[in-house]
Coordinates of C-alpha atoms in Angstrom, one line a residue:
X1 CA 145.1 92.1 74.8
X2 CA 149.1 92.8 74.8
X3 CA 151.4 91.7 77.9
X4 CA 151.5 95.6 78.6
X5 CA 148.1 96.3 78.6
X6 CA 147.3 93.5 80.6
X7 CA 150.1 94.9 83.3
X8 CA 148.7 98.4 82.9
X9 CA 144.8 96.7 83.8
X10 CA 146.1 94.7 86.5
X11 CA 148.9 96.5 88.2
X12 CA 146.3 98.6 90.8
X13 CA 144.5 95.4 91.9
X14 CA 148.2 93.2 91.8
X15 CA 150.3 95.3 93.4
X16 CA 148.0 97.2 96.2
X17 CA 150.7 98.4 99.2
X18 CA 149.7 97.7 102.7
X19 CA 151.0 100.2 104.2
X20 CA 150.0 102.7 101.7
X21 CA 147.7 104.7 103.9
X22 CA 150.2 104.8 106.8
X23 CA 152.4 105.7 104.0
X24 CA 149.9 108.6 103.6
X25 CA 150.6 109.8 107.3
X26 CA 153.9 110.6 107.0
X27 CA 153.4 112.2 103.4
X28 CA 151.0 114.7 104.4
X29 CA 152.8 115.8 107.5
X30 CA 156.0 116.6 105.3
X31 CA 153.6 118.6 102.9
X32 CA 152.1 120.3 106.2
X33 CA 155.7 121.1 107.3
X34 CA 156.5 122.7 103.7
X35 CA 153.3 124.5 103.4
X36 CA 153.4 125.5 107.2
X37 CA 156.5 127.2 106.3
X38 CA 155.7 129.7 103.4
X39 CA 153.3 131.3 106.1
X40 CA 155.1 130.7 109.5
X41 CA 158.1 133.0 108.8
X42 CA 156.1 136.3 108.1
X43 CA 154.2 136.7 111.0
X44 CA 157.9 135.9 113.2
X45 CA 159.9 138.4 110.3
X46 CA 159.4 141.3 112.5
X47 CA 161.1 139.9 116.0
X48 CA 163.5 138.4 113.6
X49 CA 164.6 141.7 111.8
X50 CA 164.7 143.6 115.0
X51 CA 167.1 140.5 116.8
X52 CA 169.4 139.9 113.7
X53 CA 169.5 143.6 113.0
X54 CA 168.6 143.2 109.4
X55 CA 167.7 146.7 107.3
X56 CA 164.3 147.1 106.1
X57 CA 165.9 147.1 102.6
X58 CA 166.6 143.2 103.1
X59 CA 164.2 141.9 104.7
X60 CA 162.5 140.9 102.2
X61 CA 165.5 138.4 101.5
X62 CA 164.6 136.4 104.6
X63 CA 161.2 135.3 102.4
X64 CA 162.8 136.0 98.6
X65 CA 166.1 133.8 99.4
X66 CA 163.4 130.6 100.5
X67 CA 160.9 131.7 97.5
X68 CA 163.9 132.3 94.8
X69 CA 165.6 128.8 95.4
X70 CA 162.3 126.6 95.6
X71 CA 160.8 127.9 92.8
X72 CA 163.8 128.0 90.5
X73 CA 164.6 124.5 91.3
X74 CA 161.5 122.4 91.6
X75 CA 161.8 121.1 88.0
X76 CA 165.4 120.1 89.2
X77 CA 164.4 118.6 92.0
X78 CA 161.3 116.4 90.6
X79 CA 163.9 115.0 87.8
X80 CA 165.7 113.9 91.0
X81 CA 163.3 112.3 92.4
X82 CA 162.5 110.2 89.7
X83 CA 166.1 109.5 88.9
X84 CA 167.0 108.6 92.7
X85 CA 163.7 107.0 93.1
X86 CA 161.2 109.0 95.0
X87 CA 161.7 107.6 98.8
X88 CA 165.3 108.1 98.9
X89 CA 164.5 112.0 97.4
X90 CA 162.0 112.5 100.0
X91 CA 164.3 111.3 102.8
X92 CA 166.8 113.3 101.7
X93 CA 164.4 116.1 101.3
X94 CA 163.1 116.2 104.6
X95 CA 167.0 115.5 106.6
X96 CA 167.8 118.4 104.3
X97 CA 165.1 120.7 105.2
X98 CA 165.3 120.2 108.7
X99 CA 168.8 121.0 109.1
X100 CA 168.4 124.2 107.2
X101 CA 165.7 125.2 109.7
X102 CA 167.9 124.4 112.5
X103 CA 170.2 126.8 111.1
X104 CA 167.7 129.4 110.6
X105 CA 166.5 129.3 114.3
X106 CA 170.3 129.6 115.4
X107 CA 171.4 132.7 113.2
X108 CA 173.4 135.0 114.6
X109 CA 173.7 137.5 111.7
X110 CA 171.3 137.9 108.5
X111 CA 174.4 136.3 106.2
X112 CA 173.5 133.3 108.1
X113 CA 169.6 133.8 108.2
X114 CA 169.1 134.4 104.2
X115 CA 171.4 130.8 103.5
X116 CA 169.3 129.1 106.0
X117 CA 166.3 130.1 103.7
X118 CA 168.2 129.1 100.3
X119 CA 168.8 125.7 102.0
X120 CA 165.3 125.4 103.0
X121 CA 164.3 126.3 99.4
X122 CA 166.5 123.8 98.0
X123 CA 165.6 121.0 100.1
X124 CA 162.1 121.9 100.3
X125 CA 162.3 122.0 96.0
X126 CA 163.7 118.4 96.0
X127 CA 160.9 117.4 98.4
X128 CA 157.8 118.9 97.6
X129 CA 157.6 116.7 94.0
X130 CA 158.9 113.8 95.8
X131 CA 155.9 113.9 97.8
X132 CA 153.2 114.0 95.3
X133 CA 154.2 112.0 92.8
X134 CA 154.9 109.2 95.7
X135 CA 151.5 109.5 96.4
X136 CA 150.5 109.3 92.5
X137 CA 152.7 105.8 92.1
X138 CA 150.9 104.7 95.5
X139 CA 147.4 105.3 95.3
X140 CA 146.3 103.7 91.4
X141 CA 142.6 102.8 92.4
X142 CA 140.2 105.7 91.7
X143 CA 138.2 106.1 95.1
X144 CA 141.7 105.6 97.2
X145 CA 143.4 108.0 94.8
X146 CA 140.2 110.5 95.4
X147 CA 140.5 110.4 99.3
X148 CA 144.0 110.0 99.4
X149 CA 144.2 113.6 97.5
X150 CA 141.3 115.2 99.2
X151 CA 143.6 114.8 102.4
X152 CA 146.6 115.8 100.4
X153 CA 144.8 118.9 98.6
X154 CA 142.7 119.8 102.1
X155 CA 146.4 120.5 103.5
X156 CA 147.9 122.4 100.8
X157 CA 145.5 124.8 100.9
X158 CA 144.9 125.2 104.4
X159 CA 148.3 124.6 105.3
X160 CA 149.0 128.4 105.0
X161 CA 146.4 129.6 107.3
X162 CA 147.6 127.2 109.9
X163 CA 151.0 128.8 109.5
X164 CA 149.3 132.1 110.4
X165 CA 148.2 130.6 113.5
X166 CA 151.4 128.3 114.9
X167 CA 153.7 131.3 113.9
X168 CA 151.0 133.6 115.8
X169 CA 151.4 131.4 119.0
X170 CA 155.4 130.5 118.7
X171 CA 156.2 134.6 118.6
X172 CA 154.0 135.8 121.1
X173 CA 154.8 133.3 123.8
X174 CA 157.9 131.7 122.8
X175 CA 160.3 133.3 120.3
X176 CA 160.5 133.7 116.9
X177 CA 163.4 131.4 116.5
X178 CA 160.7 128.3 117.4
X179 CA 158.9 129.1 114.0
X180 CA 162.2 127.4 112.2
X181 CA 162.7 124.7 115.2
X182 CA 159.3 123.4 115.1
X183 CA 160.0 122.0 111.5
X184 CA 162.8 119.7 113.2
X185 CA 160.2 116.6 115.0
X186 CA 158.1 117.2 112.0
X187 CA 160.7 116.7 109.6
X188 CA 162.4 113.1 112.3
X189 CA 158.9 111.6 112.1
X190 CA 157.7 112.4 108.6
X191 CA 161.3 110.9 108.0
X192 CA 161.5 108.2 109.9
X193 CA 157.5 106.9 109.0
X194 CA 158.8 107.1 104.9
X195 CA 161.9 105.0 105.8
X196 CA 160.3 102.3 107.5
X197 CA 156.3 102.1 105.5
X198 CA 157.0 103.4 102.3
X199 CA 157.5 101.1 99.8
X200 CA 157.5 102.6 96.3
X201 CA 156.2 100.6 93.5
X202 CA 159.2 99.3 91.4
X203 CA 160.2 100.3 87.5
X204 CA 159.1 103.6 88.0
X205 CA 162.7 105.3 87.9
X206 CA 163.9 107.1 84.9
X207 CA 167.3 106.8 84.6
X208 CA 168.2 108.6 81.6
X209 CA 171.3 111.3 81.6
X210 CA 170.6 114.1 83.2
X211 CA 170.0 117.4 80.8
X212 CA 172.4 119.9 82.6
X213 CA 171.4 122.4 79.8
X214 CA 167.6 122.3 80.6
X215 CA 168.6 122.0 84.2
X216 CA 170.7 125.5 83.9
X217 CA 168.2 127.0 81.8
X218 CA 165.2 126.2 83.7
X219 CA 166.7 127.4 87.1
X220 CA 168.2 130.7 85.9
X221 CA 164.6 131.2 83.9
X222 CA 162.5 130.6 87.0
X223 CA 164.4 132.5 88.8
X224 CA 164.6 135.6 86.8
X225 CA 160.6 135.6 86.9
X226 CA 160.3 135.3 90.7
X227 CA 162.9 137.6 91.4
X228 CA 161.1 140.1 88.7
X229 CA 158.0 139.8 90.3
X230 CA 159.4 140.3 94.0
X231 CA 161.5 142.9 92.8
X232 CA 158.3 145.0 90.6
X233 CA 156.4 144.8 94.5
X234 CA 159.5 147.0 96.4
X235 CA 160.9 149.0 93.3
X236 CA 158.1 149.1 91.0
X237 CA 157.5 147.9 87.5
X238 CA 159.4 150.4 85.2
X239 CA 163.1 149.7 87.7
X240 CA 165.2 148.9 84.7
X241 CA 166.2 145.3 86.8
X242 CA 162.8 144.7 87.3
X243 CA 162.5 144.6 83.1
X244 CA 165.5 143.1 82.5
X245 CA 164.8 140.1 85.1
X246 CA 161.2 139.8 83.0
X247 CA 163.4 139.9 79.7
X248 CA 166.2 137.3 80.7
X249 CA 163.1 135.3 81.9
X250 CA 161.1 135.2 78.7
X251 CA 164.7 134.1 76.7
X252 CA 165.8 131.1 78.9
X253 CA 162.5 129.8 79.2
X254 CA 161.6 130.2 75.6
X255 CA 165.3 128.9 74.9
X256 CA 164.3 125.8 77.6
X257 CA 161.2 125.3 75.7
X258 CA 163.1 125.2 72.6
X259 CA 166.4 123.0 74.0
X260 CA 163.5 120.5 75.3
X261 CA 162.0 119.6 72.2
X262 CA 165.6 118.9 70.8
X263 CA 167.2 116.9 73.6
X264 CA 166.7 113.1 73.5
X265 CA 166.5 112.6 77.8
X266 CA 164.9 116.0 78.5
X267 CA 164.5 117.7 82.1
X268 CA 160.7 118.2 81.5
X269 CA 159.3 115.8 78.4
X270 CA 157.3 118.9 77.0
X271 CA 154.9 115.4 76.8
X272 CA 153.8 116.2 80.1
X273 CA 153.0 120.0 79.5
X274 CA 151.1 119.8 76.2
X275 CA 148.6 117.1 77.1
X276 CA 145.5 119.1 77.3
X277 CA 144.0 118.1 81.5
X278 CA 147.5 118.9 82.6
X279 CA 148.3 121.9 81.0
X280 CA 145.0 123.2 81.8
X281 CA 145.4 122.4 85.6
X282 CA 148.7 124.1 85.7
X283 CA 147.3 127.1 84.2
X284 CA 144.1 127.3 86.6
X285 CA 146.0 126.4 89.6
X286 CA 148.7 129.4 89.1
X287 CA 145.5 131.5 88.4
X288 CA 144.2 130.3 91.6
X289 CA 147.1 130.7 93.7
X290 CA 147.7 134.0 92.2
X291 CA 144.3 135.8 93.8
X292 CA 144.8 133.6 97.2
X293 CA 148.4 134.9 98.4
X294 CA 146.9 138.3 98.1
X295 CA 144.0 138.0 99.6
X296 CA 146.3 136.3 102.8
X297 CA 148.5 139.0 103.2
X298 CA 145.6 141.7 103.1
X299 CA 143.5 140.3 105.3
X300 CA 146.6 139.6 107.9
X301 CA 147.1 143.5 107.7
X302 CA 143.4 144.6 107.6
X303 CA 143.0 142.3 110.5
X304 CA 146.2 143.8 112.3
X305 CA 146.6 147.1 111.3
X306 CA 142.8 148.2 110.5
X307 CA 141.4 146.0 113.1
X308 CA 143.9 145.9 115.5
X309 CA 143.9 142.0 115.8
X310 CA 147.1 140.2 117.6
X311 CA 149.0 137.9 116.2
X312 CA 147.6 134.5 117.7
X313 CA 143.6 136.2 117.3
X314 CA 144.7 137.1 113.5
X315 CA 145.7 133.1 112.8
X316 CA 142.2 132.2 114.8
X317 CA 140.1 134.8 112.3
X318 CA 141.7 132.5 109.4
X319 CA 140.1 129.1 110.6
X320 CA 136.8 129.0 108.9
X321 CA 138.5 129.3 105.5
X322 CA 140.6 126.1 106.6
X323 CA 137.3 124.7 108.0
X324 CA 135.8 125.4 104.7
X325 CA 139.0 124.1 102.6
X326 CA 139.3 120.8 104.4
X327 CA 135.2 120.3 103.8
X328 CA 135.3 121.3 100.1
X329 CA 138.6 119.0 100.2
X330 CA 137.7 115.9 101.8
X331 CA 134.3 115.9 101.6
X332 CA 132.8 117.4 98.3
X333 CA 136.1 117.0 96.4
X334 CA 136.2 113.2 97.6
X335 CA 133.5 112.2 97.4
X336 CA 132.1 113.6 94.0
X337 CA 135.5 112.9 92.7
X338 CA 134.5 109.6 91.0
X339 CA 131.3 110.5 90.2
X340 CA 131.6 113.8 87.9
X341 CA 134.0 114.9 85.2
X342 CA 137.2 117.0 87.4
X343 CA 136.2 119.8 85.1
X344 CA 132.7 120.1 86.9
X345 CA 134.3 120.0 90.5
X346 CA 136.9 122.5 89.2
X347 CA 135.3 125.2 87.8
X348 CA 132.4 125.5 90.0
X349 CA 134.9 125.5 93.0
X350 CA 136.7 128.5 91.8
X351 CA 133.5 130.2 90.9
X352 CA 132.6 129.5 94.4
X353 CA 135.9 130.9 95.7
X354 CA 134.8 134.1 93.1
X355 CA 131.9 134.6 95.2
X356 CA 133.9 135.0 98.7
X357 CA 136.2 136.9 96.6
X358 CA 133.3 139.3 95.8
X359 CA 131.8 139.4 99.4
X360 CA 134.9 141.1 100.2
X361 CA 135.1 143.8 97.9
X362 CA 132.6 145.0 100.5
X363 CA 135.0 145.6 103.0
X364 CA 135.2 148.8 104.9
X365 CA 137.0 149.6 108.2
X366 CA 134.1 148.9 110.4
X367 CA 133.1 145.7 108.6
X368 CA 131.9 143.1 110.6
X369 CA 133.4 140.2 111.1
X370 CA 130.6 137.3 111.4
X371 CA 128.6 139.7 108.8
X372 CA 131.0 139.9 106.0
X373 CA 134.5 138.0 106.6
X374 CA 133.1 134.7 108.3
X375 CA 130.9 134.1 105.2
X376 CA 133.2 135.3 102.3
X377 CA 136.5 132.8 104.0
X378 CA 133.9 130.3 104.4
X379 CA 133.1 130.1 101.0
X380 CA 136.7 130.9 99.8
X381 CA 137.8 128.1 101.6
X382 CA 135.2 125.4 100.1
X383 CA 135.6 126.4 96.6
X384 CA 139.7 126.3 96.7
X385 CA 139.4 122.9 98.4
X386 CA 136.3 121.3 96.1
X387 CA 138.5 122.7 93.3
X388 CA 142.3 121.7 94.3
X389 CA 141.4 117.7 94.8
X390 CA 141.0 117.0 91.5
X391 CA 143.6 119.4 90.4
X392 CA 146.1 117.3 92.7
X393 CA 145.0 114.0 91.6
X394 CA 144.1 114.2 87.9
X395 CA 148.0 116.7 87.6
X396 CA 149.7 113.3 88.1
X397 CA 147.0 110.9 86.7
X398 CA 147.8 109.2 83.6
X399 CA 151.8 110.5 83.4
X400 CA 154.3 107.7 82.6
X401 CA 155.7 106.1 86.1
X402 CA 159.0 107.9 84.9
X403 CA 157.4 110.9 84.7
X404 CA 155.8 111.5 88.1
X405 CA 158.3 113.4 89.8
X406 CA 158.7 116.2 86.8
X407 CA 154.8 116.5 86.9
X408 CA 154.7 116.4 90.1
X409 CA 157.1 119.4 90.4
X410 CA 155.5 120.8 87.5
X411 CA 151.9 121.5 89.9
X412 CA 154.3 123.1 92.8
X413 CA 156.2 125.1 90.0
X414 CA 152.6 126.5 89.4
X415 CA 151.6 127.6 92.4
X416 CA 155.3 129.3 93.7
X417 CA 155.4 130.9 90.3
X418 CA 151.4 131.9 90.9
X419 CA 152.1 133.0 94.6
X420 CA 155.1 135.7 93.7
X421 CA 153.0 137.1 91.0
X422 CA 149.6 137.2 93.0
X423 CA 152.0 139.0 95.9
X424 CA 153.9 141.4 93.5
X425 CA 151.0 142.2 91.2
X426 CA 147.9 142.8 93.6
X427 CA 150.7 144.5 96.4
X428 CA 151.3 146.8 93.6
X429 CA 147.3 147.3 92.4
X430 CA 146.3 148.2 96.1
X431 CA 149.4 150.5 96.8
X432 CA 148.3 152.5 94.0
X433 CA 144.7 152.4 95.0
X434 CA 145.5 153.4 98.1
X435 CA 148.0 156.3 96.9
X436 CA 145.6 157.4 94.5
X437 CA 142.8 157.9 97.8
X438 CA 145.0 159.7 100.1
X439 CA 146.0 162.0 97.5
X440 CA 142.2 162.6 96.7
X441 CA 140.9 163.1 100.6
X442 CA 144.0 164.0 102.7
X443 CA 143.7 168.1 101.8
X444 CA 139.6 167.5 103.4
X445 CA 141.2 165.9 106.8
X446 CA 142.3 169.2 109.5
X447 CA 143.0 167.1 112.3
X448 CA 145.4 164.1 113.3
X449 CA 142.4 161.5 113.7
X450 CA 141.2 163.0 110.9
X451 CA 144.5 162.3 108.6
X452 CA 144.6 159.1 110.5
X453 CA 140.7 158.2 109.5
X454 CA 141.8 158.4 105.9
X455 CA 145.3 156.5 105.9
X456 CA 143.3 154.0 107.1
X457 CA 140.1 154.4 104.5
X458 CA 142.7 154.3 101.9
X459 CA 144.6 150.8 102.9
X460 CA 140.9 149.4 102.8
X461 CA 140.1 151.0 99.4
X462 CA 143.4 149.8 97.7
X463 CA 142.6 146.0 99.4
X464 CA 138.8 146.1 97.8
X465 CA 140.8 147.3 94.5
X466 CA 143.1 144.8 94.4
X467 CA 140.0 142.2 95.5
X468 CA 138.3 143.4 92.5
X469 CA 141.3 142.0 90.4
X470 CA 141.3 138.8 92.2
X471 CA 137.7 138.2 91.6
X472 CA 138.4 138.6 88.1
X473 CA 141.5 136.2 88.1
X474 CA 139.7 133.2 90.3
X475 CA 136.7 133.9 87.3
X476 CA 139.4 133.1 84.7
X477 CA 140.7 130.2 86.2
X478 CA 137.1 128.6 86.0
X479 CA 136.7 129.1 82.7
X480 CA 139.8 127.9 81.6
X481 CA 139.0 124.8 84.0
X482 CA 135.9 124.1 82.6
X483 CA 137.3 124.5 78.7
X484 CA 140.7 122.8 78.7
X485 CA 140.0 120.1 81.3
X486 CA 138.2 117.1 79.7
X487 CA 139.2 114.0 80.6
X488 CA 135.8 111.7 82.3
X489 CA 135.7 111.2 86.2
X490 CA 138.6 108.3 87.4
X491 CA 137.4 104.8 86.1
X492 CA 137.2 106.4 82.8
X493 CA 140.2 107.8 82.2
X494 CA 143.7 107.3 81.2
X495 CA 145.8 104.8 83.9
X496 CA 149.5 104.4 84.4
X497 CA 150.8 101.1 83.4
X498 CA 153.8 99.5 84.7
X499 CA 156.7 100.0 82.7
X500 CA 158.4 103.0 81.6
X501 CA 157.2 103.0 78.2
X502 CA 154.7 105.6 75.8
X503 CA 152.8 102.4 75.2
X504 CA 152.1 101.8 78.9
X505 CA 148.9 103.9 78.9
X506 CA 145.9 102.4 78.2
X507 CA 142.4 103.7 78.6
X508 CA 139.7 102.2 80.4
X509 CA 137.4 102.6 78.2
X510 CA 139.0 104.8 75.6
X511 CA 138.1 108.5 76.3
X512 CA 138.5 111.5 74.4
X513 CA 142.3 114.1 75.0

């Protein structure tokens, strides 16, 4: 057996860190604050436009400026990290992060309120890969690395709900400008805990030159196509900068794609990408995410507007789909997680998610709640977390040590990317639904409740219509799951040696890619 191979086979049992699960604390809180924070600012956008005076024609900045610069530079960012070395990045990441919120929670004027959220993207782009792929050097052995990503993967996809909730309380009985303060302890402790327990493993650094064209190209190309997709929800998809945004997206990234293969120290080793498990996950994950930002922004209005739900009651009607993500997460995921193929945890989770999906298609104004939403979230919610855990873990499994922070951002490029098309594209599909039904049944209603009655039959009809789509989209994601993902449950498939070269991975035993 060769020197390397030998490290590779012994460097989970040599090297395990004591403080890895402390470590583990302080990780997940940071991804709680991140996640917390894609959510938290919509239900406090309201007081905040009416305080800051800003137009309804930029409001939408408050959320675009935040989803613009995270999304555009998370491939950025996870070079970073494994150039810097991924503590220092997170660090930074999170004294960043929560100095942009303070900022946001003191603006005075919306000039000041949209950099806030560019800063928070920024910061939040530099620590979001730094995070996971810390936790992929950390945890090597296969039934840590399960539960450590079952906890990891319960709060990225419950995260967002408990946003709904938090930013429910903070506005209704504090203020709206607590919803950016309350990322400030987070952020000290999260920051403090990494500086003092994590130690990351060394030799995992990769400190090549740093590929300012990929860097330029990939920014400017992610943009484009989160900016065309937020643009396509408020002007539509024929706008002329809507097309050109899609067009100047499809040209730097196929240049990027093209500049990659050529460079010798590229931004993102197209290595990472073509490797069958990973590609597949990135593909099924931005399916994923796709169909549930949607779904989260129509049931907040169905449960608001058609229901007339507060705030706070709103965040509370979310809880069994975090119940059911952190049970499918932690519990399913974690434990089946070393016993069955990822692709079989995967695919049925998203098929289980399909199902919820489909309960809601059902939805009409009078719907009951414990009849028909309480069921449909609760399955919703274990299918996305049985699903995500492997997603998280296997994503980052196998990568070369100087690799981890580009895949890493490579999983959270997926999902951003996923979440402003899932907004923009299924926004778009129910507004026309629901167009297409008042134009149908208005002439019918005589009275004011009647006209009311109908405006209000018609947002229901264009959210079951846009359900529909989802349905279809979560069905996708489990086939493509279950077809491009098939690498063997952990303990049979590829491990990360020690040093930085191709030939650190070796296979244990050898399994088919």
């Amino acid at each position: 057996m060769s020197e390397t191979a030998s490290k590779a086979l012994g460097a989970p049992a040599a090297e395990p860190d004591a403080g890895r699960w402390k470590a583990l604390v302080f990780i997940a809180l940071a991804q709680l604050m991140v996640v917390l924070d894609a959510t938290i600012v919509n239900i406090a956008l309201p007081s905040a436009q009416q305080d800051l005076g800003i137009s309804d024609g930029n409001r939408q900045w408050v959320v675009t400026a935040y989803a613009l610069a995270f999304g555009g530079l998370l491939l950025f960012g996870g070079r970073i990290a494994d150039l810097w070395g991924r503590k220092k990045a997170f660090v930074v990441g999170l004294g960043g992060f929560a100095a942009a919120s303070a900022l946001g929670g003191a603006a005075t004027n919306e000039a000041m309120m949209f950099g806030a959220r560019a800063l928070q993207g920024v910061f939040g782009a530099l620590l979001a890969p730094a995070a996971l792929s810390l936790l992929a050097v950390m945890f090597t052995d296969a039934k840590e690395r399960a539960k450590a990503f079952g906890i990891y993967g319960a709060i990225a996809g419950g995260g967002g709900a408990v946003g709904l909730i938090l930013g429910g309380f903070l506005t209704e009985y504090l203020d709206w400008r607590w919803t950016f303060f309350v990322n400030i302890p987070f952020a000290i402790v999260a920051a403090a805990g990494a500086y003092f327990v994590i130690r990351e493993p060394e030799g995992g650094r990769n400190r090549s030159p740093l590929d300012i064209p990929g860097v330029l190209l990939s920014t400017f190309g992610l943009v484009a196509l989160v900016y065309g997709f937020t643009r396509a929800e408020s002007d539509g998809w024929s706008d002329s900068v809507t097309v050109g945004m899609f067009v100047a997206s499809a040209v730097l990234l196929a240049t990027f794609v093209l500049v990659e293969s050529k460079v010798k120290a590229p931004l993102l080793p197209l290595r990472v990408i073509t490797e069958r498990n990973r590609g597949g996950i990135y593909l099924s994950l931005g399916l994923a995410i796709i169909a549930m930002f949607g779904l989260f922004l129509f049931l907040t209005y169905y449960l608001q507007i058609v229901k007339g739900y507060s705030p706070v009651k709103t965040g509370f009607a979310f809880l069994p789909m975090i119940a059911g993500m952190i049970t499918g997460s932690t519990q399913i995921g974690t434990r089946l997680m070393t016993r069955v193929a990822p692709r079989l945890l995967m695919g049925p989770g998203f098929l289980v998610a399909a199902l919820g999906m489909l309960l809601l298609t059902q939805l009409e104004i009078g719907s009951s709640y414990a009849a028909l939403l309480l069921p449909a979230m609760l399955l919703l919610g274990l299918g996305m977390g049985t699903a995500f855990m492997p997603a998280m873990s296997l994503a980052t499994q196998g990568v070369e040590p100087r690799d981890s922070g580009v895949a890493s951002a490579m999983v959270n490029t997926s999902q951003q990317v996923g979440g402003a098309i899932g907004t923009a594209l299924l926004n778009t599909i129910a507004a026309s639904a629901t167009t297409a039904y008042v134009a149908d049944h208005i002439a019918g209603a005589t009275s004011r409740s009647q006209q009311q009655l109908v405006q209000l039959e018609a947002m229901v009809q264009g959210y079951t219509s846009a359900i529909w789509f989802a349905v279809g989209i979560l069905v996708v994601a489990a086939v493509i799951a279950l077809t491009f993902v098939n690498a063997g449950r952990p303990g049979t498939t590829t491990v990360t040696g020690s040093d930085a070269d191709a030939a650190d991975e070796v296979q244990i035993p050898v399994v088919a890619h």
